[in-house]
Tab-separated table of C-alpha atoms in Angstrom:
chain	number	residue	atom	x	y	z
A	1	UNK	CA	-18.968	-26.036	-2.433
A	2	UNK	CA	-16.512	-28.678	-1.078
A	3	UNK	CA	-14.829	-28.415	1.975
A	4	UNK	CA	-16.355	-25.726	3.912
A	5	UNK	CA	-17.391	-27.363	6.978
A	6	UNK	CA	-16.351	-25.092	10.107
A	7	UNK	CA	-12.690	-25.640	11.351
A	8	UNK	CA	-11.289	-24.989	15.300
A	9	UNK	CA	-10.034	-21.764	15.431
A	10	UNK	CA	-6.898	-21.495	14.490
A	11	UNK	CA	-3.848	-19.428	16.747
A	12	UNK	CA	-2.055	-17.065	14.773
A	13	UNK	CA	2.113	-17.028	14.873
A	14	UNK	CA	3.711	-14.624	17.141
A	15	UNK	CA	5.681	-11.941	14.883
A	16	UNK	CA	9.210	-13.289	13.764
A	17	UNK	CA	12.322	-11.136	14.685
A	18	UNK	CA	13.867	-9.928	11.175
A	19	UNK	CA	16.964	-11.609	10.201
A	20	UNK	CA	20.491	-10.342	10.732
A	21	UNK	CA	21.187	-9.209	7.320
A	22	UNK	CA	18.491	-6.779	8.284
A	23	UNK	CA	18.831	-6.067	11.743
A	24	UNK	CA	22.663	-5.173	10.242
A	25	UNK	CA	21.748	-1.899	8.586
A	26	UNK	CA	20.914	-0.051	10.836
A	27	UNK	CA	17.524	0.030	11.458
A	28	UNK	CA	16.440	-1.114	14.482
A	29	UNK	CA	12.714	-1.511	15.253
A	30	UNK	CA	13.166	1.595	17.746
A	31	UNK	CA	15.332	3.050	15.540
A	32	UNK	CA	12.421	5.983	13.887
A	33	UNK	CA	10.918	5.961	10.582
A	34	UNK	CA	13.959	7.561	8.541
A	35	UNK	CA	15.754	4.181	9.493
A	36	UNK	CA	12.250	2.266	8.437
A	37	UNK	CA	12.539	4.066	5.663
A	38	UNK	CA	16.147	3.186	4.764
A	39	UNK	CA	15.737	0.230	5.079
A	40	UNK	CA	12.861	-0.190	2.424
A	41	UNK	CA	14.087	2.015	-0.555
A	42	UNK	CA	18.058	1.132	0.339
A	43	UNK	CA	18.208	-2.504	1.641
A	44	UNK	CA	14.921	-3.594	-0.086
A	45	UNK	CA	14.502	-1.663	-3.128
A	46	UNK	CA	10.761	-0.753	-2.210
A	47	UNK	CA	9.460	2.541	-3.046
A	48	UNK	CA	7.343	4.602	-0.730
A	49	UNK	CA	4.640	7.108	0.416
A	50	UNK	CA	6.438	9.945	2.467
A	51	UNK	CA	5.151	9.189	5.667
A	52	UNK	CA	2.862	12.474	7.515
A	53	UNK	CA	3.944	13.720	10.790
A	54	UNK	CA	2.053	11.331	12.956
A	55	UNK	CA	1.330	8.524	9.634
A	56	UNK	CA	3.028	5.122	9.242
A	57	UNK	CA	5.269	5.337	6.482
A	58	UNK	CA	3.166	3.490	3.407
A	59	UNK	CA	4.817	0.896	0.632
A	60	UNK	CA	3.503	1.220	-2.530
A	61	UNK	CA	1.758	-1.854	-3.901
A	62	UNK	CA	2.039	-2.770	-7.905
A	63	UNK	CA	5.238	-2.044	-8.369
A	64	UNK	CA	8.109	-5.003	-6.104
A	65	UNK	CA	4.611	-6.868	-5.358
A	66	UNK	CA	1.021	-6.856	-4.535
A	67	UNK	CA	-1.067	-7.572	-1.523
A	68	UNK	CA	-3.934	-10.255	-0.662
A	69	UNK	CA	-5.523	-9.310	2.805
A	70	UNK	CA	-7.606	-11.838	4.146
A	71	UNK	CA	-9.101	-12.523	8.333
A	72	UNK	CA	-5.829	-13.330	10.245
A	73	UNK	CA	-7.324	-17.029	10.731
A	74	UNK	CA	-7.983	-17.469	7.150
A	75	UNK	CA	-4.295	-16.667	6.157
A	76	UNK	CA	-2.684	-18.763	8.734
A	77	UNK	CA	-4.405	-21.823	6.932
A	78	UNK	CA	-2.762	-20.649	3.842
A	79	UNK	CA	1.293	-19.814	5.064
A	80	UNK	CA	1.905	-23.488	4.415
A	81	UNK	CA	1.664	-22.728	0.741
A	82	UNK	CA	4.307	-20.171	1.001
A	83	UNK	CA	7.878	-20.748	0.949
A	84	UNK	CA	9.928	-19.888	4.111
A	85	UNK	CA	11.196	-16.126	2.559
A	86	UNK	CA	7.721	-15.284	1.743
A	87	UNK	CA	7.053	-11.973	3.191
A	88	UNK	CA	3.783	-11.964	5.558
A	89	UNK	CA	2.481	-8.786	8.045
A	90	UNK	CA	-0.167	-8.307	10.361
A	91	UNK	CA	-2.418	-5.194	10.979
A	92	UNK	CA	-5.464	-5.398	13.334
A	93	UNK	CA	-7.079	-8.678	12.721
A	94	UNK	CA	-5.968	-8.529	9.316
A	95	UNK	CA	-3.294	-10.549	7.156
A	96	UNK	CA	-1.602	-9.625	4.593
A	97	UNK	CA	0.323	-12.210	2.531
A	98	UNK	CA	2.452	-10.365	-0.378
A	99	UNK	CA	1.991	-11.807	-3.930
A	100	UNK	CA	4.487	-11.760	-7.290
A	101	UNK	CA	3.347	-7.651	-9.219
A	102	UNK	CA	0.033	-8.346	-11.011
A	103	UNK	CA	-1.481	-10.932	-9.139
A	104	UNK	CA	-4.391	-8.038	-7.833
A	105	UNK	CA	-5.625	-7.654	-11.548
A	106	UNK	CA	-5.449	-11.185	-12.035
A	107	UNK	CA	-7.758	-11.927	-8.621
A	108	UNK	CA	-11.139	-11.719	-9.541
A	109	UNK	CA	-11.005	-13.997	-12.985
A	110	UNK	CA	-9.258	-16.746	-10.331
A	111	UNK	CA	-12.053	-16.830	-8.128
A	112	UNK	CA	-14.617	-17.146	-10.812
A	113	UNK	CA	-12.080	-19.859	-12.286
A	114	UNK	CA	-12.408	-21.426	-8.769
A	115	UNK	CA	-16.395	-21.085	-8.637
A	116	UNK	CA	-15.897	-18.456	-6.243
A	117	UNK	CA	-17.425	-15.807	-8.081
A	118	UNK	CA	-21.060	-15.963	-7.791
A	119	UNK	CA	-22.852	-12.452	-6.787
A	120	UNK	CA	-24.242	-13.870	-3.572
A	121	UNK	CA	-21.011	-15.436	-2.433
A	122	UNK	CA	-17.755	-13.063	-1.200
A	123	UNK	CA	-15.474	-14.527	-0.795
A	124	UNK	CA	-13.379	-12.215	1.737
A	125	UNK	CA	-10.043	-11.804	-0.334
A	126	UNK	CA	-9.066	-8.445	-1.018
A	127	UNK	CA	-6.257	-7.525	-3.041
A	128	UNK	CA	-4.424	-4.346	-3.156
A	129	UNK	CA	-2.288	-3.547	-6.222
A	130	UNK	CA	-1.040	-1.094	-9.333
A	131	UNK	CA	-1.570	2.357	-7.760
A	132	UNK	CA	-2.154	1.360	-4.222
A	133	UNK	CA	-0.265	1.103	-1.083
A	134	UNK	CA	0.173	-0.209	2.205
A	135	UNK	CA	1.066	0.364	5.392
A	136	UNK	CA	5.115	-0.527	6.115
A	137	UNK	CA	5.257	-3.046	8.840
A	138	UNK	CA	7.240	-2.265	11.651
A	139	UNK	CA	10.142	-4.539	12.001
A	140	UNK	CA	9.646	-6.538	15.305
A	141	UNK	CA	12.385	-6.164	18.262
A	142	UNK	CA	12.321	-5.320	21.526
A	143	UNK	CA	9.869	-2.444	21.569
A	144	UNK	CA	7.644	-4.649	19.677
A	145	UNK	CA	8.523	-8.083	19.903
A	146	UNK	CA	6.153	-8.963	22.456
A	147	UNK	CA	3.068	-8.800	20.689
A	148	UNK	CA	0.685	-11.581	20.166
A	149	UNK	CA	-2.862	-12.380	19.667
A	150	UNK	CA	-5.301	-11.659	23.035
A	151	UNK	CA	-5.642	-15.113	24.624
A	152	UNK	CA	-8.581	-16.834	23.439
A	153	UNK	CA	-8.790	-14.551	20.381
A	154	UNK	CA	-7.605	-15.932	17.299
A	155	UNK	CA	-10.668	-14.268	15.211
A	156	UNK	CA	-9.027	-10.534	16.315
A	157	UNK	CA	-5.082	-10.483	16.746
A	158	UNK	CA	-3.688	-7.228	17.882
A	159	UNK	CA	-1.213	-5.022	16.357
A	160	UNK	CA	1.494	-4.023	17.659
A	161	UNK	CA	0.915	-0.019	19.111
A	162	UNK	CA	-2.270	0.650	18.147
A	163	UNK	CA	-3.551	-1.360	15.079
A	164	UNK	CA	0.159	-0.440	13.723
A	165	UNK	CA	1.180	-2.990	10.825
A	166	UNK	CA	3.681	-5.854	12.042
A	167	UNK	CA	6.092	-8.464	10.190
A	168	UNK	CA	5.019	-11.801	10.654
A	169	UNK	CA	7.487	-13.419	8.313
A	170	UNK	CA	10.222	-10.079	7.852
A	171	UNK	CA	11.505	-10.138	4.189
A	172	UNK	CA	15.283	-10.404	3.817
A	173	UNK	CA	17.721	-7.714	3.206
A	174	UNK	CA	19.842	-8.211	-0.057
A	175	UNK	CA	17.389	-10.853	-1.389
A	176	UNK	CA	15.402	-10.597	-3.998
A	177	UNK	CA	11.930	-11.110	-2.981
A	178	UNK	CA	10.369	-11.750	-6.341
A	179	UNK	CA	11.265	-15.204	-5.979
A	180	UNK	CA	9.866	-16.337	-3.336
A	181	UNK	CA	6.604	-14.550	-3.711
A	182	UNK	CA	2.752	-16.538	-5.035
A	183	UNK	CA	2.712	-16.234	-8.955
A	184	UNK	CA	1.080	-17.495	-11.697
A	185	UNK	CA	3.729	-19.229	-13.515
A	186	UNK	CA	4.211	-21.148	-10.818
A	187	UNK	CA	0.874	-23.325	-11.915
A	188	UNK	CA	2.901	-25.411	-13.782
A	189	UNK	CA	5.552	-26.428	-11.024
A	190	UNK	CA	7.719	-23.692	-12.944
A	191	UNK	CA	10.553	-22.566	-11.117
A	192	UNK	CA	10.572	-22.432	-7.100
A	193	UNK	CA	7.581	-20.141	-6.726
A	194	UNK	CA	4.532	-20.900	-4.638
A	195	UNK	CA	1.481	-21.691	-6.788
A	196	UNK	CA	-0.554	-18.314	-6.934
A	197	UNK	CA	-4.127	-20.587	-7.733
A	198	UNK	CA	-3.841	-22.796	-5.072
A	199	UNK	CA	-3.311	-20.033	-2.420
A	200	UNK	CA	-6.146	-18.096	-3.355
A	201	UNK	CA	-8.561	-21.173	-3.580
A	202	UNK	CA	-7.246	-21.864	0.167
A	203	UNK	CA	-7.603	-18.088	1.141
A	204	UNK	CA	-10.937	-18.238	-0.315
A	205	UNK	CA	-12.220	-21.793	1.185
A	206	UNK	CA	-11.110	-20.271	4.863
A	207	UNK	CA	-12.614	-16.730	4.675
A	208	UNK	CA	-15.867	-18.857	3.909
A	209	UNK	CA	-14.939	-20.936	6.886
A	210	UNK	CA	-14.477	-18.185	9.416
A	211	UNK	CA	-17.844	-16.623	7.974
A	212	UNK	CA	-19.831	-19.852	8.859
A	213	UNK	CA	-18.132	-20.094	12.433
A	214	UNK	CA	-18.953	-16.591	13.287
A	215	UNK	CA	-22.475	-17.389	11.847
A	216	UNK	CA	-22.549	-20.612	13.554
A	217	UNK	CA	-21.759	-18.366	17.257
A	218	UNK	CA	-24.299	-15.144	16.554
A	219	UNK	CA	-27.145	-18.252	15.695
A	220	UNK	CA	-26.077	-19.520	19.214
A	221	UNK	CA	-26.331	-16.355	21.333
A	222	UNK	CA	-29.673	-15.683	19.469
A	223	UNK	CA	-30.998	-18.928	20.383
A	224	UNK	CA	-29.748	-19.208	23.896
A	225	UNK	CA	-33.047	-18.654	26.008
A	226	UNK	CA	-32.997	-16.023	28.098
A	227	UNK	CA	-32.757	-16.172	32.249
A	228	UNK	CA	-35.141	-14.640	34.331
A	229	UNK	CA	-34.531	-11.143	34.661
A	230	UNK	CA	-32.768	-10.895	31.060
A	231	UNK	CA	-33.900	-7.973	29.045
A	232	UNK	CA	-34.702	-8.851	25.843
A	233	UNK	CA	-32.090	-7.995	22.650
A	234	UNK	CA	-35.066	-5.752	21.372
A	235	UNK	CA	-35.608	-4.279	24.259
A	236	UNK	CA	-35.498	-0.627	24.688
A	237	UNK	CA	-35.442	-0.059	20.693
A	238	UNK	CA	-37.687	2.276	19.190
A	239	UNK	CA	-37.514	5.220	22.019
């Protein structure tokens, strides 16, 4: 398939603060779940999981939008096919990039549309949607705002407090985020929408990308001869 020679790693974007129309209601990053909360159902218009004591508060998927989660150095080749409001979190080395309310059903006939849907080839998209759910992104501030990928790292960002989910690109307050979301109808050059095709075609070309450079580094270590003194990979199995 075209274009799938190995890339240089690419750095992913530190979190973005939210804007002020959010920061405005309320509910500050340190401000607890309730406020989190708030803010999603009241300010957003997202519905929710009630959150256990001691579980991040969950969004459900299917209903405002749905979810494609790719390798955090996959999706930052793709954010320049979103517009600016385009929602966007981080969890772990994990992106999630949020997609117009359908989009998960309509996943796998686009990649075998885009000759990605052979049985021997994944192609590392995964797409949560009707009847699932997510974890709700802590907004970033100053509790949180600090975090970044380890230096060096790009292949394995962190989260924020312990592989919590964290707004890269916050959505708005007030706004309707419909709009600005990957869809469909947008294949056409219909209406201001990001094109939902060519974003999965580009999610799917650089999970295949990342899986040949981390292919491309175990074939290395294998191959590196050893020093004298090395014990051998294999040695020790079998006790």
């Amino acid at each position: 398939m075209a274009g799938t020679a190995p890339l240089a790693a690419s750095t992913v974007p530190h979190p973005r603060r939210p804007f002020n129309s959010a920061a405005g209601s309320g509910c500050g990053a340190d401000s607890g779940p309730d406020a989190l909360r708030h803010w999603y159902e009241n300010d957003l218009g997202w519905p929710t999981v009630p959150a256990a004591p001691g579980e991040p508060l969950r969004l459900v998927t299917g209903v405002r939008f749905d979810v494609l989660e790719v390798p955090a150095p996959a999706g930052v080749r793709a954010l320049g096919h979103l517009v600016p409001g385009s929602p966007v979190a981080l969890q772990g080395g994990r992106m999630r990039l949020l997609v117009a309310a359908g989009s998960a059903e309509e996943l796998p006939g686009l990649l075998a549309w885009l000759e990605w849907g052979a049985p021997a080839l994944d192609p590392g998209v995964r797409a949560l949607g009707a009847g699932g759910a997510m974890d709700g992104p802590v907004r970033p501030g100053p509790s949180v705002g600090g975090i970044r990928p380890p230096s060096g790292s790009a292949e394995d960002p962190a989260g924020p407090v312990q592989g919590a989910a964290v707004w890269l690109r916050p959505p708005e307050s007030g706004c309707e985020v419909e709009a600005s979301l990957p869809t469909l109808s947008a294949m056409g050059g219909v209406g201001g929408a990001p094109d939902l095709v060519r974003l999965v075609n580009t999610l799917a070309t650089e999970c295949h990308r990342v899986r040949l450079r981390r292919a491309g580094r175990r074939t290395v270590r294998r191959s590196r001869p050893r020093r004298p003194g090395e014990s051998s990979p294999e040695h020790g199995r079998g006790r």
